[in-house]
XYZ file of C-alpha atoms in Angstrom:
460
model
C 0.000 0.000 0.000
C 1.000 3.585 -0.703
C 2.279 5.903 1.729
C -1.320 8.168 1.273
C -3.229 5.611 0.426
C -5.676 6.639 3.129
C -5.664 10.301 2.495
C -7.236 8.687 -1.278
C -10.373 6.261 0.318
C -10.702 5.960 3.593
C -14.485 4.179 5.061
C -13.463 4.840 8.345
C -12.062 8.908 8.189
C -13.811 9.509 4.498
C -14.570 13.359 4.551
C -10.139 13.870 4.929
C -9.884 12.313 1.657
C -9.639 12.739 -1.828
C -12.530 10.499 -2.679
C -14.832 12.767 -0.541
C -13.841 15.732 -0.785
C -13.950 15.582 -5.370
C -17.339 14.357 -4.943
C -20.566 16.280 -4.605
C -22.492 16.635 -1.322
C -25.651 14.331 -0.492
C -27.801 17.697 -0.538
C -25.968 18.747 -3.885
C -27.008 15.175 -5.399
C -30.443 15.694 -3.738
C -30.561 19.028 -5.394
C -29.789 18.255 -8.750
C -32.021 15.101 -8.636
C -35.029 17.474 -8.400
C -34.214 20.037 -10.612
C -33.709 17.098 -13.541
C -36.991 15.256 -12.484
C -38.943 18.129 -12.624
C -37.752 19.467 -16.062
C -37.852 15.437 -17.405
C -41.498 16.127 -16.515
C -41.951 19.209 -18.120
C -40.102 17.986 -21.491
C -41.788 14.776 -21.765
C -45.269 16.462 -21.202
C -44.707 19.484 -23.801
C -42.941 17.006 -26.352
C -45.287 14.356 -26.406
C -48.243 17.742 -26.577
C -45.977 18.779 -29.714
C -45.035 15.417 -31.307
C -48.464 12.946 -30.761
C -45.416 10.404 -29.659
C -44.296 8.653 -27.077
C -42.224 10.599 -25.359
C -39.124 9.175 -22.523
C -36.182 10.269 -20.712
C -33.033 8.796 -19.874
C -30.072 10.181 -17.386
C -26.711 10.345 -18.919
C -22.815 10.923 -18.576
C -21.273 11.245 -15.658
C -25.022 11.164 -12.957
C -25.399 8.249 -14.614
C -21.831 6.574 -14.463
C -21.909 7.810 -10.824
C -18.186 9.453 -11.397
C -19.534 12.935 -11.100
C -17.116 15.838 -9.904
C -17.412 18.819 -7.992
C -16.249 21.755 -9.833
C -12.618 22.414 -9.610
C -12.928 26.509 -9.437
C -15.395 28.739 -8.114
C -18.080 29.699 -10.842
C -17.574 26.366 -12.504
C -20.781 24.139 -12.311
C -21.839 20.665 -12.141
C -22.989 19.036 -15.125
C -25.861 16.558 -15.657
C -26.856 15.153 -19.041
C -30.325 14.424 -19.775
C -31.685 12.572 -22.633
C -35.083 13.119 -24.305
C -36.472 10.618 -26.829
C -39.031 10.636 -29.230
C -40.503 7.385 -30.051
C -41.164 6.136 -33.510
C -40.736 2.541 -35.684
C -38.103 2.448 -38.143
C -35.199 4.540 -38.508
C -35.197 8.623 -37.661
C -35.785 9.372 -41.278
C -38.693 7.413 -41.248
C -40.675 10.186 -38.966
C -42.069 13.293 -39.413
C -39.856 15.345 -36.964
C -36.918 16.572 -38.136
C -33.812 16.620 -35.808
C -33.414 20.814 -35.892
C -37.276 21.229 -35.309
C -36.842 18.628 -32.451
C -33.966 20.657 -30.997
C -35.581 23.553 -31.811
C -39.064 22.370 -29.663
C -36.448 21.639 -26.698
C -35.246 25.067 -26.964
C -38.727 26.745 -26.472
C -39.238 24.499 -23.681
C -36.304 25.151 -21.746
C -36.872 28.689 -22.817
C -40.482 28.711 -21.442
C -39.084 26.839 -17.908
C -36.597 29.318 -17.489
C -39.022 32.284 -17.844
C -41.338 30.903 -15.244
C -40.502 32.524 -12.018
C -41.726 29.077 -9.834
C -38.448 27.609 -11.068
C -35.060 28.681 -10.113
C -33.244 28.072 -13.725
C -31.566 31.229 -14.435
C -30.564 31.143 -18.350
C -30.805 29.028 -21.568
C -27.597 29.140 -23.652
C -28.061 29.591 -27.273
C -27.971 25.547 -28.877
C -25.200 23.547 -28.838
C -24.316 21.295 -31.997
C -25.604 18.407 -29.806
C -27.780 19.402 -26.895
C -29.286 22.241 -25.554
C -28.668 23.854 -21.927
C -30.415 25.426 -19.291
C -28.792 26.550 -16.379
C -29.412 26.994 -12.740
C -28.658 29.452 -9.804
C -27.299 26.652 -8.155
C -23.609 26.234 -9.796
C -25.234 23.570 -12.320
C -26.310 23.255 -15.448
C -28.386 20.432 -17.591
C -27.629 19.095 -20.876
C -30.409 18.258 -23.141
C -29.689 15.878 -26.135
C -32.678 14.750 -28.320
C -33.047 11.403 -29.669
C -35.372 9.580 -31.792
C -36.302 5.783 -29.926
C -37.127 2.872 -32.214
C -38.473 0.945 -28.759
C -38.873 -2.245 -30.420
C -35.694 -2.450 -32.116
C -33.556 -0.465 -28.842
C -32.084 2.093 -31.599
C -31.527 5.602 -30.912
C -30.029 8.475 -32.994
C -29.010 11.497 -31.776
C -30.635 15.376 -33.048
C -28.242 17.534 -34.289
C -27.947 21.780 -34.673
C -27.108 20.344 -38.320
C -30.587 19.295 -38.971
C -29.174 15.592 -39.018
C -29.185 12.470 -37.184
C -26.193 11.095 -35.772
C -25.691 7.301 -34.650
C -24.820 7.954 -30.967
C -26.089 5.476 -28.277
C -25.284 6.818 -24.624
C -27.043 3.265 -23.052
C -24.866 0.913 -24.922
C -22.100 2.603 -23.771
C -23.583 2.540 -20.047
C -23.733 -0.585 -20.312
C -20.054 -1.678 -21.551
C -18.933 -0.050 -18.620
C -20.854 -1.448 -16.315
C -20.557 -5.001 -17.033
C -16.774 -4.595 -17.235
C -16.781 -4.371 -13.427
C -18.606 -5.951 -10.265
C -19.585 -4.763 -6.690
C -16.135 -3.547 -5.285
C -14.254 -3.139 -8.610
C -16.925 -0.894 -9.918
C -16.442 1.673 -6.377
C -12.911 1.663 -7.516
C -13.034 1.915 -11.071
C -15.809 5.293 -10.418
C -12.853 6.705 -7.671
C -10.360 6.196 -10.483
C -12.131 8.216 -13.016
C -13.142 11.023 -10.831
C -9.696 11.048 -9.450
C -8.478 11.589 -13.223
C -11.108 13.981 -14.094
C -10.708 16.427 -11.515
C -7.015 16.146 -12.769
C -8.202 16.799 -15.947
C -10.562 19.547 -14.465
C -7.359 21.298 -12.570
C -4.823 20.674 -15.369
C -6.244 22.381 -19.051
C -8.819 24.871 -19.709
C -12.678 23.417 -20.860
C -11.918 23.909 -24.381
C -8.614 21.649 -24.473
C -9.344 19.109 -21.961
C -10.228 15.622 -22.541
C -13.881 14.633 -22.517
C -15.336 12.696 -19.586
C -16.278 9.884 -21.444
C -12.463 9.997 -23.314
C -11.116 9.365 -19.560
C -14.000 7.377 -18.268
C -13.295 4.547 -21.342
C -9.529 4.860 -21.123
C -9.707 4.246 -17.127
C -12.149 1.103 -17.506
C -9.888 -0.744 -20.458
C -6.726 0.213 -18.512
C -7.764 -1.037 -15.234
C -9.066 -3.844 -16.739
C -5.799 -5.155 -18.229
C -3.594 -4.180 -15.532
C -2.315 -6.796 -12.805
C -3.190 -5.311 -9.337
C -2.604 -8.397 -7.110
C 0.859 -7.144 -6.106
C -0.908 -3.368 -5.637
C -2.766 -1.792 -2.994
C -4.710 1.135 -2.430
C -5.918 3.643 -4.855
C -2.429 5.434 -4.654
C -0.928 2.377 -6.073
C -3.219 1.618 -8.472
C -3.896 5.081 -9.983
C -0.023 5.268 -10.809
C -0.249 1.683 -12.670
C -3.030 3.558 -14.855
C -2.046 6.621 -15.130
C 1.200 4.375 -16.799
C -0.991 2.036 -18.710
C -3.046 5.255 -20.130
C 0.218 7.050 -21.450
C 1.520 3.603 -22.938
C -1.763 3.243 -24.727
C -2.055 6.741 -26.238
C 1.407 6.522 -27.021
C 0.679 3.719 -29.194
C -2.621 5.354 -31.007
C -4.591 8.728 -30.171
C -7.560 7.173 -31.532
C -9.343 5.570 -28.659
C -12.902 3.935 -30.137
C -16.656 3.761 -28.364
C -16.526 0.152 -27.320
C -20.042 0.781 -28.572
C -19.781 1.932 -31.959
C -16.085 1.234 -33.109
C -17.200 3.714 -36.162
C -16.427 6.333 -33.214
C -13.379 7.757 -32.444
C -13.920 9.360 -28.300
C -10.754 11.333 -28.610
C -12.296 14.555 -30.147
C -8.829 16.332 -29.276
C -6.550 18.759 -31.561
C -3.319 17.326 -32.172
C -1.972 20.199 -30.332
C -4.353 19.464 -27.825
C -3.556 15.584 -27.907
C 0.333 16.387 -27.116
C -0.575 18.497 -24.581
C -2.591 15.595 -22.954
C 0.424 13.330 -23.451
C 3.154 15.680 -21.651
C 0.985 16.589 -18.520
C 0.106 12.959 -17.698
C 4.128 12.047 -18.062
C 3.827 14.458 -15.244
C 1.256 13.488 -13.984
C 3.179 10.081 -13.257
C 6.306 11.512 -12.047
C 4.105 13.108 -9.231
C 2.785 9.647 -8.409
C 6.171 8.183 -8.896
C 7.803 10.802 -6.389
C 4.703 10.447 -3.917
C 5.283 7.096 -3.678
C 8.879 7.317 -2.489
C 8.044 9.774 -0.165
C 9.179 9.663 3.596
C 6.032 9.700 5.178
C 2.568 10.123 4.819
C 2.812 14.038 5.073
C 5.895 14.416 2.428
C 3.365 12.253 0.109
C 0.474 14.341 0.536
C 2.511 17.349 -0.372
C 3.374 15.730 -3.345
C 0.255 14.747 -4.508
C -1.645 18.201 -3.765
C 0.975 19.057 -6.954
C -1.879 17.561 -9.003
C -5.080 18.178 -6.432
C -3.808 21.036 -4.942
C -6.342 21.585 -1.986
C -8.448 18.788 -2.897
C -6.031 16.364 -1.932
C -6.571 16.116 2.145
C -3.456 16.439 4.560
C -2.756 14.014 7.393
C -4.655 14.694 10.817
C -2.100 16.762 13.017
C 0.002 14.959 14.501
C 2.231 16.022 18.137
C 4.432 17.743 16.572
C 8.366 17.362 17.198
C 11.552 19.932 18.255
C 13.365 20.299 14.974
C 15.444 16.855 14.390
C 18.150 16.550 11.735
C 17.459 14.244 8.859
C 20.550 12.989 6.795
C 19.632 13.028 3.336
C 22.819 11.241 1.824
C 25.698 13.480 2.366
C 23.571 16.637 3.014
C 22.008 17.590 6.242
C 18.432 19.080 6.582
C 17.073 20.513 9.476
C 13.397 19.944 10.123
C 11.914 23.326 11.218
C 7.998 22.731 11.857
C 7.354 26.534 12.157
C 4.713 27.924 14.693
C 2.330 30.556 12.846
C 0.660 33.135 14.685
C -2.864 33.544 13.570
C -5.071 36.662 14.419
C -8.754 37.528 13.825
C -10.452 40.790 13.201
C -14.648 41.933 13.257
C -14.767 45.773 13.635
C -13.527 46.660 17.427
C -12.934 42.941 18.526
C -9.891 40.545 17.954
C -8.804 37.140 18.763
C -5.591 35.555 18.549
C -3.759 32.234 18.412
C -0.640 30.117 17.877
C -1.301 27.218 15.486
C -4.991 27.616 15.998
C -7.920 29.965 16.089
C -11.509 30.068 17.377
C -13.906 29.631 17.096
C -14.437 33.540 15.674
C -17.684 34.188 13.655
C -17.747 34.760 10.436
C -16.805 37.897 8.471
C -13.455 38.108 10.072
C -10.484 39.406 8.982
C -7.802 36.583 9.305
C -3.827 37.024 9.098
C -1.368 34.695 9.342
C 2.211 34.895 9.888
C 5.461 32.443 10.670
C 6.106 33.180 14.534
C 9.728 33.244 14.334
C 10.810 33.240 10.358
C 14.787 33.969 11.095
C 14.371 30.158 12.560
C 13.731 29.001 8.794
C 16.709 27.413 7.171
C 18.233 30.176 4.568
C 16.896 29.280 1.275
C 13.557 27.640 2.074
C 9.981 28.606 0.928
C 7.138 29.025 2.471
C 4.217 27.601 0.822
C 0.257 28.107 2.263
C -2.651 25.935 1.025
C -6.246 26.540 2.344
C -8.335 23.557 2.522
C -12.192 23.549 3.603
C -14.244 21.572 5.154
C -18.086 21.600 5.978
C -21.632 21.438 4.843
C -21.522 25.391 3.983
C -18.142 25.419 2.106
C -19.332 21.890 0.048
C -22.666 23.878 -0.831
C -20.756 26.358 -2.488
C -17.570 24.599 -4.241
C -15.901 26.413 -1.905
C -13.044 23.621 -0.481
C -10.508 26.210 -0.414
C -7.643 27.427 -2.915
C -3.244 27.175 -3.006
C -2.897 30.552 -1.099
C 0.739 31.216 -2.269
C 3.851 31.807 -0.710
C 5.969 34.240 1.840
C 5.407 34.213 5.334
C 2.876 35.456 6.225
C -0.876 35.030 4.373
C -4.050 37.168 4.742
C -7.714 35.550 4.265
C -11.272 35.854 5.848
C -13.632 33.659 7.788
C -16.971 33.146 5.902
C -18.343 29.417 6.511
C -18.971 27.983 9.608
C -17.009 24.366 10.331
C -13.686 23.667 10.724
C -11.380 24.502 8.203
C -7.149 24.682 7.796
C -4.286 26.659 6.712
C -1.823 24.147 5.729
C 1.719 25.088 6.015
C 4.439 23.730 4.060
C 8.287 24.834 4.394
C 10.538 23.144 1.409
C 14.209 23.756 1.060
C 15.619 23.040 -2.417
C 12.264 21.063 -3.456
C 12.139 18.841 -0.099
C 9.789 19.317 2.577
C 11.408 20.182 5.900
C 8.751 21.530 8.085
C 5.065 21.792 8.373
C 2.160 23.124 10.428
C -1.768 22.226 10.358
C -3.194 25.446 11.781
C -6.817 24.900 12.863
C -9.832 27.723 12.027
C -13.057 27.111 13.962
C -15.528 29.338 12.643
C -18.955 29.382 14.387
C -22.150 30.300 13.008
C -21.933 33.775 14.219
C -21.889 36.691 11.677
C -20.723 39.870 11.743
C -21.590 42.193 8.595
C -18.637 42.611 6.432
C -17.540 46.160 5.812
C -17.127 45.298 2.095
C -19.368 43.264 1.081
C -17.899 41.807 -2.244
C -14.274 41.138 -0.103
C -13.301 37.729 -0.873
C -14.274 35.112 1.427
C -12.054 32.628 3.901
C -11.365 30.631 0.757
C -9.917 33.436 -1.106
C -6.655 34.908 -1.086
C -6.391 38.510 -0.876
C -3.918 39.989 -3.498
């Protein structure tokens, strides 16, 4: 097993790991799942009012697959996928709906929802090639693609913005995957793919990054045909695919729907495509260097190189007088620097060494290393916030890298306990570090500018 092989799935301490924190919320699942049950409703009712046709629904992507991600950065949203199908015999062409006045029916629809003030959607995009979107003031949006259903047959073909019909099955592909896993392996195989699409999500821009269903495929055949009886823990096991991944799209960028082999899923440039190739070879020389870490901390410093604060740090431990560590021939001195931390709310202040609180929120927050000319000469300091909570989860909020120096400025907003993680590295090595506790209670005192950033942000 892997040195932070807990800090990736853990049953027994699950909301400090990576696995919990990527995911979204209960009440955020809860959410959604009423927001797309009600508008299934209201599509299936207009359509089949339109159409004189059967009219179903069907839940894709990444709901369905059940590797859904929270976003990776504030004012990012969720994204569900659901399917509408119009039901005729024989093939699409043999109707009387066309696939742009289908799509263009959807539109008016979504158009009509959003304009009804019961509802809490807040904007319908113009149409995309192969859906349509409505969004929602709750940091989601859905995806609409329209099919035509030949029931008897199980056929579907997807509407296009191109008044044409494309062969695209989203159930067959369901499920391949599915029945390329059982009970246990499946859990895994879902953590995998999240674990590689919030990567994904933290590594390129929307327009260059690889598709969901790209990484979702590529993680299922790759874990499939790797030998994991001599691995252990996700840690492990994510490096052996991460490997098997860049050896296969070394080989080939074309990676085909094991649905339709007529598809090609990698829909990347070839600029694009390299891209892809060079960040997971670094990708895997984070896991290979997290793996060879020390000790469970080192490793989790490593690895937040590709999660950044979504990747959890080790539960505080008593922490040590500075010991010497003999690196080879070179001697490092450990330094796990105390920070003084100090809150602010108008006329009242509270103050702490390595911890704070609880304070309410809207407080000013400033932290600072207690005794910097202890540091060894050369070193960095490096600050990570990382949330935790039922209010920070509601809002994507899990915290942010918070940049370097010693000292580091922020603000309380969300009540829980949350962390400023402290890292000190000298030439690239970590040699000291400090969990510094924020209890914020559910107290609030009015901000004096309202739009300041909150606890999660860093103040520039």
């Amino acid at each position: 097993m892997g040195t932070a092989a807990i800090l990736f799935h853990n049953t027994s301490n699950r909301e400090n790991t990576l696995s919990y924190r990527i995911r979204p919320s209960e009440q955020q699942v809860q959410d959604q799942q009423e927001r797309w049950n009600d508008l299934a409703d209201v599509l299936k009712e207009n359509l089949k009012s339109e159409f004189g046709k059967p009219v179903s629904s069907w839940l894709q992507g990444s709901y369905k697959f059940g590797t859904q991600i929270r976003p990776a950065r504030l004012n990012d949203e969720f994204d569900i996928d659901l399917g509408v199908y119009v039901e005729w015999h024989g093939s699409a062409q043999d109707g009387d709906v066309g696939a742009e006045e289908l799509k263009d029916k959807v539109q008016d629809i979504l158009e009509n929802y959003a304009n009804d003030d019961a509802n809490d959607a807040s904007e319908v995009t113009a149409p995309k090639t192969r859906c349509n979107r409505i969004q929602f003031t709750e940091d989601f949006h859905i995806d609409v693609p329209s099919y035509h259903l030949d029931r008897e047959d199980d056929a579907r073909e997807l509407a296009t913005e191109d008044d044409e019909w494309e062969n695209s099955d989203p159930k067959a592909i369901y499920v391949w995957w599915k029945d390329q896993f059982d009970g246990n392996e499946r859990d895994r195989a879902r953590r995998l793919t999240r674990y590689l699409k919030m990567w994904a999500a933290l590594t390129f821009e929307e327009a260059s990054r690889p598709s969901s269903i790209l990484l979702t495929v590529l993680v299922a055949r790759t874990l499939g045909a790797t030998a994991t009886d001599n691995l252990s823990g996700d840690d492990e096991i994510l490096r052996a695919v991460i490997k098997g991944i860049l050896d296969r799209l070394s080989s080939s960028s074309v990676v085909r729907n094991p649905a339709n082999s007529a598809e090609d899923l990698n829909r990347l440039s070839e600029d694009d495509f390299e891209a892809l190739q060079v960040e997971l070879e670094k990708f895997l020389g984070i896991a290979d260097r997290a793996l060879d870490a020390i000790d469970e901390y080192e490793s989790a410093d490593v690895w937040s190189e590709a999660f950044r604060h979504f990747f959890p740090f080790p539960e505080e431990e008593t922490q040590s007088e500075s010991t010497k560590v003999v690196d080879g021939a070179v001697s490092v001195y450990r330094c796990d620097p105390d920070i003084a931390v100090a809150a602010t709310a108008g006329n009242r202040r509270w103050s702490g060494l390595n911890e704070i609180g609880p304070i309410p929120r809207g407080c000013e927050l400033s932290f600072a290393i207690a005794e910097p000319e202890n540091l060894p000469e050369g070193c960095q300091v490096f600050w990570t916030v990382r949330n935790e909570g039922s209010e920070a989860e509601s809002v994507n909020d899990l915290g942010h890298v918070a940049g370097t120096g010693i000292q580091n400025t922020e603000s309380s907003a969300y009540r829980g306990d949350h962390f400023m993680d402290v890292v000190v590295r000298l030439n690239g090595r970590q040699v000291g570090r400090r969990r510094v506790k924020v209890r914020v209670s559910g107290l609030g005192i009015p901000l004096r500018n309202p739009r300041r950033p909150a606890w999660t942000k860093l103040r520039r």
